[in-house]
Structures are given as structure tokens and as C-alpha cells.
Coordinates of C-alpha atoms in Angstrom, one line a residue:
X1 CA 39.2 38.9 39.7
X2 CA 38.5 35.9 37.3
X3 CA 36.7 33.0 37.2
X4 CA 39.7 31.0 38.8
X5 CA 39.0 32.9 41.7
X6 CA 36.0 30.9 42.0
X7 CA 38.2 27.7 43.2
X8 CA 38.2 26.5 45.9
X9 CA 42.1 25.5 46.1
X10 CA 44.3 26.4 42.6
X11 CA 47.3 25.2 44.0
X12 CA 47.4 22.0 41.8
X13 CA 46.8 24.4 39.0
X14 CA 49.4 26.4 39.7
X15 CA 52.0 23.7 40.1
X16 CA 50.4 22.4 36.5
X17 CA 50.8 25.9 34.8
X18 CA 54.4 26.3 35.8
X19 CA 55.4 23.1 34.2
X20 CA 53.3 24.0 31.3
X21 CA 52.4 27.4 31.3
X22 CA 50.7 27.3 27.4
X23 CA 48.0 24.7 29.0
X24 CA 44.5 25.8 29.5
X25 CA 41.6 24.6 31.2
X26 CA 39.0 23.1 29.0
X27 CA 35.3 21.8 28.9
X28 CA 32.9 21.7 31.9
X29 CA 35.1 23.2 34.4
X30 CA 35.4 26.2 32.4
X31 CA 31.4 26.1 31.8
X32 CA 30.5 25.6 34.9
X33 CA 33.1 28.3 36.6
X34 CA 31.7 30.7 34.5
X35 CA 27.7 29.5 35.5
X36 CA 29.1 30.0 39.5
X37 CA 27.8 28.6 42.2
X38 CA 28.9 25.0 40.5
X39 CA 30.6 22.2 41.8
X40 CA 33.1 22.0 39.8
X41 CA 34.4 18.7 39.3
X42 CA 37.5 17.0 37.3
X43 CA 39.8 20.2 36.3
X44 CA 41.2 18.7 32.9
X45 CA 43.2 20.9 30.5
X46 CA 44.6 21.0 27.1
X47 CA 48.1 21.8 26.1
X48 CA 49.9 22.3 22.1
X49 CA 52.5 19.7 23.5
X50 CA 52.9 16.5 22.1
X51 CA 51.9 13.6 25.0
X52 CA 55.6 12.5 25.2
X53 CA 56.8 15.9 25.9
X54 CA 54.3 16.4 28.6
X55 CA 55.1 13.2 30.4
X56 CA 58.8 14.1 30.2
X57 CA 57.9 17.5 31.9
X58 CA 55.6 16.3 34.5
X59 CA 58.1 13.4 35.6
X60 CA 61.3 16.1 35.8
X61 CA 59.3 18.3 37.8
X62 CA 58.6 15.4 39.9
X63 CA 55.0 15.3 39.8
X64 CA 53.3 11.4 39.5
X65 CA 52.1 10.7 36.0
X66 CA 49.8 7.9 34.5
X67 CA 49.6 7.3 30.9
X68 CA 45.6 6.9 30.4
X69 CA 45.1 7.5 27.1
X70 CA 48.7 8.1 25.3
X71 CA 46.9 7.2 21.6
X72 CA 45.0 9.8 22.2
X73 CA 47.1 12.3 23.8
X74 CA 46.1 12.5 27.6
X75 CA 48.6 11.9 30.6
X76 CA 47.0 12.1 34.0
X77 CA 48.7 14.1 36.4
X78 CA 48.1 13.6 39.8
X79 CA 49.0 16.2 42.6
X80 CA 48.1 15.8 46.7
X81 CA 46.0 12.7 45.1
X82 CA 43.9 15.0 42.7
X83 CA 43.7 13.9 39.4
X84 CA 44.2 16.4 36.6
X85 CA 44.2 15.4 32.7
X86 CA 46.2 16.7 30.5
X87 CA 45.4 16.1 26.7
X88 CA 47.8 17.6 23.6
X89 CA 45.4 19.7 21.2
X90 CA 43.8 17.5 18.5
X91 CA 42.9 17.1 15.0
X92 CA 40.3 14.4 13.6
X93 CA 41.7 12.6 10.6
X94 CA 38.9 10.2 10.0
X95 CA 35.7 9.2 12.4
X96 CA 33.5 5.7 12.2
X97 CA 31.1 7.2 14.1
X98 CA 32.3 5.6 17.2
X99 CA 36.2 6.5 17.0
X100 CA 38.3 8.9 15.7
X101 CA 41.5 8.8 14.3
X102 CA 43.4 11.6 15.8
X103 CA 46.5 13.8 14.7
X104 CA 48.6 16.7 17.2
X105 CA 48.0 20.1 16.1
X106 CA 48.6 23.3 18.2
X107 CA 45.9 25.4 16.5
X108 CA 43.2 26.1 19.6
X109 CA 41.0 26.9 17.3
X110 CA 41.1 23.6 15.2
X111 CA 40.9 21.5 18.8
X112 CA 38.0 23.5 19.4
X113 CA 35.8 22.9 16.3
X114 CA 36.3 19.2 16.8
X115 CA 34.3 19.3 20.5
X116 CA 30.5 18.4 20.5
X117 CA 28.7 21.4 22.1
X118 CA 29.2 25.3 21.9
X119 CA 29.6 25.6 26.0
X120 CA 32.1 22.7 26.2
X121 CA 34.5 24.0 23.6
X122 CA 35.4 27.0 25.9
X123 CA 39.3 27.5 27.3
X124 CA 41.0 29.4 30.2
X125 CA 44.3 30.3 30.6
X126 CA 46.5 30.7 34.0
X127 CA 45.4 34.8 33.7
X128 CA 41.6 33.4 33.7
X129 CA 41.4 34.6 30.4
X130 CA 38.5 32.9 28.2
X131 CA 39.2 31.7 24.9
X132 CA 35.3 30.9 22.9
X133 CA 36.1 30.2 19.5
X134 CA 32.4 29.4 18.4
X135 CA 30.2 31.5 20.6
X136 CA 29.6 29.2 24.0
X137 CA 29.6 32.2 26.3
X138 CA 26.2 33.7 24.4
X139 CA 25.0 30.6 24.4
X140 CA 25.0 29.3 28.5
X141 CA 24.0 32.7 29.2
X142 CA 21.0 32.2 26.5
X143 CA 20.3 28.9 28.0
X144 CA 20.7 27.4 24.7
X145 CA 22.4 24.1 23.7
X146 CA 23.9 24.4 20.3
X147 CA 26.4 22.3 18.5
X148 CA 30.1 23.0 17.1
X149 CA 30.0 23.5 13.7
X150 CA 27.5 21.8 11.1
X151 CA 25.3 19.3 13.8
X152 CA 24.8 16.5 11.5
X153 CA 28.7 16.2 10.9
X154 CA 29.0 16.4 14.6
X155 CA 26.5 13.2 15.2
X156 CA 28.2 11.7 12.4
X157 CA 31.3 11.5 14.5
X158 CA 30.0 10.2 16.9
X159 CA 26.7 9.0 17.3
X160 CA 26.4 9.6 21.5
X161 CA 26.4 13.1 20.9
X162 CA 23.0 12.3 20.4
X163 CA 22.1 11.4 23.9
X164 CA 24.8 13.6 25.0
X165 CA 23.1 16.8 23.6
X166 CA 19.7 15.6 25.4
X167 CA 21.5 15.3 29.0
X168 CA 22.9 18.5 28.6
X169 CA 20.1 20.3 27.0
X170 CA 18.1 19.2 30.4
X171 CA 20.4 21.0 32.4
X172 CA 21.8 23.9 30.1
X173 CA 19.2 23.9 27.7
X174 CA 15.8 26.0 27.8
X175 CA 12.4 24.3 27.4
X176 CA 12.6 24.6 23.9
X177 CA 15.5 22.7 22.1
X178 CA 17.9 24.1 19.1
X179 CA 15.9 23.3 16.0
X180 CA 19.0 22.7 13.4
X181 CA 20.2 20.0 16.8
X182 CA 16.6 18.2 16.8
X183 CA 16.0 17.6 13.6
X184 CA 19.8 16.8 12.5
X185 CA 19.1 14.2 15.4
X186 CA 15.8 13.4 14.0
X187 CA 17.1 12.1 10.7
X188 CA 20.0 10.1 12.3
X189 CA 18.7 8.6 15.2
X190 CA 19.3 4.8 13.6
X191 CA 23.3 6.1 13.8
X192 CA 22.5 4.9 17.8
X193 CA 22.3 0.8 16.7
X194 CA 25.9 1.4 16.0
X195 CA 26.6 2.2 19.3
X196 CA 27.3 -0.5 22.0
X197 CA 24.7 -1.4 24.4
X198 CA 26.8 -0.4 27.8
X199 CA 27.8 3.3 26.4
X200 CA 24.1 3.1 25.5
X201 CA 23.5 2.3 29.2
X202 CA 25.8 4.7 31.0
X203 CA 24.2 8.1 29.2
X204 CA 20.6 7.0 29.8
X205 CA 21.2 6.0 33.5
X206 CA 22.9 9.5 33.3
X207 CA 19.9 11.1 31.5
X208 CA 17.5 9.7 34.4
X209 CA 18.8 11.2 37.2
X210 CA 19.0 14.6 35.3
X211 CA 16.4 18.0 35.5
X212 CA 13.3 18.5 33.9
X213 CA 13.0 14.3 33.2
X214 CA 9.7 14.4 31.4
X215 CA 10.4 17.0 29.1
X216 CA 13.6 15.7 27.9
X217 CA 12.2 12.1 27.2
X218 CA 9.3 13.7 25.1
X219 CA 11.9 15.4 23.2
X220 CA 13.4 12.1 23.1
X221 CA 10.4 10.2 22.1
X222 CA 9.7 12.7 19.5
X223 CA 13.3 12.4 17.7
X224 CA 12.8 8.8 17.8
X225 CA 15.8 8.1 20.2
X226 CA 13.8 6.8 22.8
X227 CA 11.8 3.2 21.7
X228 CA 15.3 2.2 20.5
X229 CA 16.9 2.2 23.8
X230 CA 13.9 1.8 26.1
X231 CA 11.2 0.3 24.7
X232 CA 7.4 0.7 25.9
X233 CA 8.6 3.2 27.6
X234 CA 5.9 4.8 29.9
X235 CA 6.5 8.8 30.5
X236 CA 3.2 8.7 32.3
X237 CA 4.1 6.2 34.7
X238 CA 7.4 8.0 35.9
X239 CA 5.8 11.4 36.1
X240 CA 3.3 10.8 38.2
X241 CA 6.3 8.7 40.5
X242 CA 8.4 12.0 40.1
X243 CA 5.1 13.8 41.5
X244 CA 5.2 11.7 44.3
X245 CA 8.8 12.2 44.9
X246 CA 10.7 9.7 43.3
X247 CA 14.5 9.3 44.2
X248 CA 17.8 10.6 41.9
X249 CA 18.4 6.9 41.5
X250 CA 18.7 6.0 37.5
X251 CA 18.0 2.5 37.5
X252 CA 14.6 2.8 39.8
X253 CA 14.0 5.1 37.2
X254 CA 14.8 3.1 34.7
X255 CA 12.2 0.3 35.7
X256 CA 9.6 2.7 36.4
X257 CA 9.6 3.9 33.0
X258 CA 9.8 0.4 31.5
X259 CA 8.7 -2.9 32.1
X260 CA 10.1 -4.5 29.4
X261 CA 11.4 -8.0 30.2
X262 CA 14.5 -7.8 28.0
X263 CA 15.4 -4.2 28.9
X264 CA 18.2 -5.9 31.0
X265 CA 19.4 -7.6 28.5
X266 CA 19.0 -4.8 26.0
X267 CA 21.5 -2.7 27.6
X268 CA 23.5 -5.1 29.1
X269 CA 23.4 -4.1 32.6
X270 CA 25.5 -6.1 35.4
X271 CA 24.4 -8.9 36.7
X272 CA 23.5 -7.0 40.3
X273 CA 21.2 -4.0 38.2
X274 CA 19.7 -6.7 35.9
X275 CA 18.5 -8.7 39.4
X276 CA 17.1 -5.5 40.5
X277 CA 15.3 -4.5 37.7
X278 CA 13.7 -8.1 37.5
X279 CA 12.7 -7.8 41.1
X280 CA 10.5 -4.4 40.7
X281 CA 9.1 -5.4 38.0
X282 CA 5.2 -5.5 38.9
X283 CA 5.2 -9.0 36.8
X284 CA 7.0 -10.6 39.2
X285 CA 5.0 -12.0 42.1
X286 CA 6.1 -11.2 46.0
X287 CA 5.2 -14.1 48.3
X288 CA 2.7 -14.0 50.9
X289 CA 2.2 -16.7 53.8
X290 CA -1.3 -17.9 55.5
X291 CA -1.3 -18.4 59.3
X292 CA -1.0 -22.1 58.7
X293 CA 2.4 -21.9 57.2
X294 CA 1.1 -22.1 53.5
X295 CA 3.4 -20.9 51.1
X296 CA 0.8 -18.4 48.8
X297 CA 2.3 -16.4 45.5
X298 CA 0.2 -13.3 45.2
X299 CA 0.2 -10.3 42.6
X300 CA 2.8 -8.2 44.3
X301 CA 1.1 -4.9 45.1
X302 CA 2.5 -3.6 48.3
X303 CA 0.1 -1.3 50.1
X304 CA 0.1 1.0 53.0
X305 CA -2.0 -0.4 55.0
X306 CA -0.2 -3.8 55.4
X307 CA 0.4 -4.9 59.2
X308 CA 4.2 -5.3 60.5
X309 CA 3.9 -9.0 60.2
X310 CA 3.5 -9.3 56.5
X311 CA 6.3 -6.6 56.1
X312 CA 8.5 -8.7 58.0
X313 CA 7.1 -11.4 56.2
X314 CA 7.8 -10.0 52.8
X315 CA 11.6 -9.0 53.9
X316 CA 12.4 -12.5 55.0
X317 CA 11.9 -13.2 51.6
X318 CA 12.9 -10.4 49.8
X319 CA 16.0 -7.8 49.7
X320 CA 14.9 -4.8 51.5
X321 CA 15.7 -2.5 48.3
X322 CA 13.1 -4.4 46.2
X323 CA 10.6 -4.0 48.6
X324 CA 11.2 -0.5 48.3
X325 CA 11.6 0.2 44.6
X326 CA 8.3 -1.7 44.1
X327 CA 6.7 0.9 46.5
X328 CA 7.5 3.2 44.1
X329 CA 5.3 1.6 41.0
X330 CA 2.7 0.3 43.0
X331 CA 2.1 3.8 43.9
X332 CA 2.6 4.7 40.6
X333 CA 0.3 2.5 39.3
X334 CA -2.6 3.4 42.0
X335 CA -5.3 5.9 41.2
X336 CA -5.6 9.1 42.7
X337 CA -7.7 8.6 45.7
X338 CA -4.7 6.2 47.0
X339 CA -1.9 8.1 47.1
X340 CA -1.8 8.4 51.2
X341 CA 0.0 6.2 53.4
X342 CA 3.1 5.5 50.8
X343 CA 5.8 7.3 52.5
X344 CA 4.7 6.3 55.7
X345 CA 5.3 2.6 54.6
X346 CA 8.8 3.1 53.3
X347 CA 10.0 5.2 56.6
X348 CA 8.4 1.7 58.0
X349 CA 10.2 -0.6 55.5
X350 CA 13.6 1.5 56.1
X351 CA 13.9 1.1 60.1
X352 CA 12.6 -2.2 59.8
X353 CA 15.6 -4.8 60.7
X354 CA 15.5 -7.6 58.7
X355 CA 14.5 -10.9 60.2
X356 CA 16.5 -13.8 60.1
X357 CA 15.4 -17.6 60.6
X358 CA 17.2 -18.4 63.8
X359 CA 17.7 -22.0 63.0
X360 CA 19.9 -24.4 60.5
X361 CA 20.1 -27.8 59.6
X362 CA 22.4 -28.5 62.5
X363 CA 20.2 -28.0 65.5
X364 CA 17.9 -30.0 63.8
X365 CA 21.0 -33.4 63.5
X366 CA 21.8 -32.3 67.3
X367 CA 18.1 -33.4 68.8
X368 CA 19.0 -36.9 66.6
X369 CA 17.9 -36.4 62.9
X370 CA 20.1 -37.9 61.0
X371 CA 21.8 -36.6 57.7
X372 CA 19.4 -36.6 54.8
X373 CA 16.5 -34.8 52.9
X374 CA 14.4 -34.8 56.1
X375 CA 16.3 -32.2 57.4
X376 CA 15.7 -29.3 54.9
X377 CA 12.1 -30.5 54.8
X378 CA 12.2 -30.2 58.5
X379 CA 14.0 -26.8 58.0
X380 CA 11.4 -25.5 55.5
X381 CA 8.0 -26.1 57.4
X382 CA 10.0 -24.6 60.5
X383 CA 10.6 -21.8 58.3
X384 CA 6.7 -21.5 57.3
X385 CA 5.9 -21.9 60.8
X386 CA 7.7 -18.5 61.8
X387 CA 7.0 -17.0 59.0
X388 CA 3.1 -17.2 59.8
X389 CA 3.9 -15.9 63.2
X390 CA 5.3 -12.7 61.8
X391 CA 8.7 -14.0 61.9
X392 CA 8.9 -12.9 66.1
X393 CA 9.9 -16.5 67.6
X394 CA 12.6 -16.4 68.3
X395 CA 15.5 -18.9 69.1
X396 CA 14.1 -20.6 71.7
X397 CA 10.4 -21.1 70.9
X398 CA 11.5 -22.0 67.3
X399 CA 13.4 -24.9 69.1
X400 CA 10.5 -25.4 71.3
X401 CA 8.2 -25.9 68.2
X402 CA 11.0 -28.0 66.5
X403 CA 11.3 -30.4 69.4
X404 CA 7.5 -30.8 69.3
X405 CA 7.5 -32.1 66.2
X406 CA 10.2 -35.2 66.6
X407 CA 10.0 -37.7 65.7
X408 CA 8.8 -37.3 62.8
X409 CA 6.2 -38.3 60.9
X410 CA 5.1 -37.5 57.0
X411 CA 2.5 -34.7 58.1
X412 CA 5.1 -33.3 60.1
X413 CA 7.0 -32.8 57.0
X414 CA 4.5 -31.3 55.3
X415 CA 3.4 -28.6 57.7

């Protein structure tokens, strides 16, 4: 038995190894086959063939091909709609610390010591035979997260190894890091201003949702990797939401950990993550109506005790998901005595349909209003008016309501 035996379905495999029976299965499939009890996810392999060759082979064999990454050697086979990579052994001829000029080689070995981390540069062969040029086995069963090689010359290469060795060390690592990785890290953490702002972006949403959160952003903070990406950040803040249960959701994360104003900006998030940020950040006021239709900002703090009519208040004015997220840091930011009640109010917030005004401008022009800026006005003290009522009238006593208050006349506007 082998650790191949530990898949689910090889046949794609299979197919792959008859076509190119020198390939081998590289990386975190092979790590995390040999870990068991894994989900083990994209089955990429290496091969000593040069891309061109490979293509040539898949395509006679029939098997669908896609050229991702021919400058660097990987063809994408797919087979029954699985996607397998398949990437010629490699030699770096020169690095910028962001890309690497690459050359074919067929020496495993040389392929090997060019790969960032001990238990990643591990191989297996159709046989399930595991090839560990540098140690990787010792090290997962060690629980220890080392480099390939020298780890400044590693970094050097490429400067997101940095972050990359931190979101692996949380889930591979032990509690206490490799010493030669932290401080080779520690005296090149500035290499990370090279790097652009989304790759940036990707690894930390990637570190967020990771294990053992706190710990790794001390060892973060400590290295001096973590004020350059999130600034202000507040580890106190997001362990006491991760006490109270907070989701696997990276960017909620994210904004409990910072309130930063430009952290959007910072990493260049999308336009979508950048809005949500914005909108759970406790700076930000939520809107709050009186029961005379007064529009009132208030200092957003959701709390547990608040009645169903200012919920549906709040999410007639506000996504749903925001409402949410800010549950999370106004509990967060609560003391200890207040920590009842907040789980309650999100089960409430989350079965809660979201109201919707049940009037537009045109039922207003159908009881004779004619075209012009009294009808949004109209619209938007009609809009007060059920708001203050919990948002509950519905169609027809919102038309009631409307009908009482033609024609119009300058107060009516301003209700």
C-alpha cells in the first residue's frame, strides 16, 4: 500500500502516467497524502520533458490540453473536467525577487532545491515512491517549517515566501517558528514594498482564515512584516472576536483587525471588498429614524437589545452583510459584562427578510402630481414615514397615507 492509495479516484493519474510515465507528483498533494486524512486538492506534477514535448504527447493521446504557463513550462491537462498541471523540471537562471528567469533541466534534485519550503519540495512516482531531496518528510512529521536551502537566498527570490512561510508555518508549523526562517525574514522584511499590493492582498486574506490566527500575527508583528501591510493593526481586537466565535471569512477579518481608512486602498482590494470594509468600519455612522420620520445619524453601535423595528429600520438602509460584520466589532469592542445577547441578534438579523419601500415615483404622478422634484420629495418623507413605523405598512396604507397628504403643501414636503 502507498500513499496513492489514499485517493479517492487515480484514474486521471493513471491515464497521466501512461503518457508520461517519468512524471511525478509534486508539492502539497504529496504533503498532504502523506499527513492523511487531507483533502487533497489540485494533483499537479512535474516531468524532465520539455513543455513542447508534453503538449505533443497529451494532444496524440487525445487528452485536452491548455497552454497556462508555456514560458514557464506548465501545460494543463484536463481529464473528465479535472484539471491536472504538468510543469517540465526547472532551473533558476536569475531572480528579481519577484520573477525568475527559468531554464529545463532534468536533474530532480536541481528542481527541488529551487522550491520554497522543505515539505513542498517532496515528489511521488506512479509506484507511490517518495522522492525528499532536502529532508521534508522529518520535517511535517516534526511539525517544523523549514526552508530549501540557505533561507535568505530563498526570500531573495522571491520576497512572498515571506508571508508564504507564515501561512504555512500556522498550519504545519509548531508554536515555535524555525529560528534561521524568522530572523532571515526579520532582516528582509522591507524586500515586501517590492511586492505588488494585490499578491500582497491574496496571501494575507489567505493568512486570516488560517489556524492559530493570533499567534502567527505576533510572529508577524515581531519580524516586522505586519505594520507594512496592515497598519494599526489590533491583535487584541480580533482575538477577543475569535473568542466569541468569529467566522473563516478573511476580509471580516481583515477589518476587525484594522480600522485603517486607507487599508482599502493599501491593498488594492475590488471595488465590492473595499465597500465592505468601509461599511464595518465603526467610524462610519448607521442611520437611525425618530417616530416622527426624522432622519437621525447615530454612532453605529448595534446592540442586542434593539427591538425588530429599528432592525428593520437599519436594513432598509443598509446591506444585510454590513449589519452583520459590524455585529462582530461592536461586540468586540464591548466589555466583558456585555458579551450576551450577540448571537441571538445575528440568528435575528439572518431570518430577517429585508423590507422594501412599496412605493415609486409613479403612483405618486398616477393620483395627479405632476413630473418634477415634488415627487422625490414626496417619495422621501413617505419613505421616513414607514420607516418610523417599523417599515410594516404596507402597500395599501402607504397609499392611504400618501393620498392624505395631496395636495400638497410645503410642510407636507417636509414631513
Amino acid at each position: 500500500m502507498t500513499i496513492l492509495d489514499r485517493l479517492p479516484d487515480r484514474s486521471g493519474l493513471d491515464r497521466l502516467w501512461s503518457i508520461l510515465p517519468q512524471a511525478r507528483l509534486v508539492g502539497g498533494s504529496v504533503r498532504d497524502l502523506l499527513l492523511g486524512g487531507q483533502e487533497v486538492h489540485d494533483l499537479d506534477l512535474a516531468t524532465p520533458e520539455p513543455p513542447e514535448d508534453v503538449q505533443a504527447l497529451l494532444e496524440a493521446a487525445g487528452v485536452k490540453t491548455i497552454p497556462t504557463g508555456l514560458s514557464h513550462g506548465t501545460i494543463t491537462a484536463v481529464i473528465a473536467r479535472v484539471p491536472y498541471e504538468i510543469t517540465t523540471l526547472r532551473r533558476d537562471v536569475t531572480t528579481d525577487g519577484r520573477h525568475a528567469e527559468v531554464a529545463w533541466t532534468t536533474d530532480w534534485q536541481e528542481d527541488a532545491a529551487r522550491r520554497d519550503f522543505t515539505i513542498n519540495a517532496l515528489f511521488c512516482d506512479r509506484d507511490g515512491t517518495i522522492h525528499d531531496y532536502f529532508g521534508g518528510q522529518g520535517d511535517l512529521k516534526a511539525h517544523r517549517l523549514r526552508f530549501v536551502g540557505d533561507a535568505g537566498q530563498r526570500i531573495e527570490e522571491d520576497a512572498l515566501r515571506i508571508l508564504r512561510f507564515f501561512r504555512f508555518d500556522a498550519r504545519f508549523g509548531s508554536a515555535v517558528p524555525d529560528a534561521e526562517a524568522l530572523s532571515a525574514i526579520h532582516v528582509r522584511a522591507g524586500l515586501i514594498a517590492g511586492l505588488s499590493a494585490e499578491r500582497l492582498a491574496s496571501e494575507m486574506l489567505r493568512i486570516l482564515i488560517g489556524p492559530h490566527l493570533v499567534r502567527t500575527l505576533a510572529h508577524m508583528k515581531g519580524a516586522g512584516v505586519l505594520a507594512p501591510i496592515v497598519p494599526d493593526a489590533r491583535l487584541d481586537r480580533l482575538a477577543r472576536a475569535l473568542d466569541n466565535g468569529l467566522p473563516e471569512d478573511g476580509l471580516l477579518r481583515l477589518g476587525l483587525l484594522s480600522d485603517a481608512p486607507d487599508l482599502a486602498g493599501k491593498l488594492r482590494l475590488s471595488g465590492k471588498q473595499s465597500e465592505r470594509l468601509a461599511r464595518m468600519n465603526p467610524a462610519n455612522r448607521l442611520t437611525s429614524f425618530d417616530q416622527d420620520g426624522g432622519v437621525t445619524p447615530v454612532a453605529a453601535r448595534l446592540r442586542p437589545e434593539l427591538s425588530d423595528d429599528c432592525l428593520r429600520q437599519l436594513l432598509s438602509c443598509h446591506p444585510k452583510e454590513s449589519l452583520i460584520d459590524r455585529s462582530w466589532s461592536a461586540q468586540a469592542d464591548t466589555g466583558a459584562q456585555e458579551q450576551s445577547g450577540w448571537d441571538t441578534l445575528r440568528a435575528r438579523l439572518a431570518a430577517m427578510a429585508v423590507p422594501v419601500f412599496p412605493l415609486a415615483g409613479r403612483d405618486v404622478m398616477a393620483l395627479g402630481v405632476p413630473a418634477g422634484k415634488e415627487i422625490g420629495l414626496l417619495i422621501g418623507a413617505m419613505t421616513s414615514w414607514w420607516r418610523a413605523r417599523g417599515c410594516l405598512p404596507d402597500r395599501k396604507a402607504c397609499l392611504s397615507e400618501l393620498k392624505n397628504r395631496l395636495p400638497l403643501s410645503p410642510q407636507d414636503l417636509e414631513r
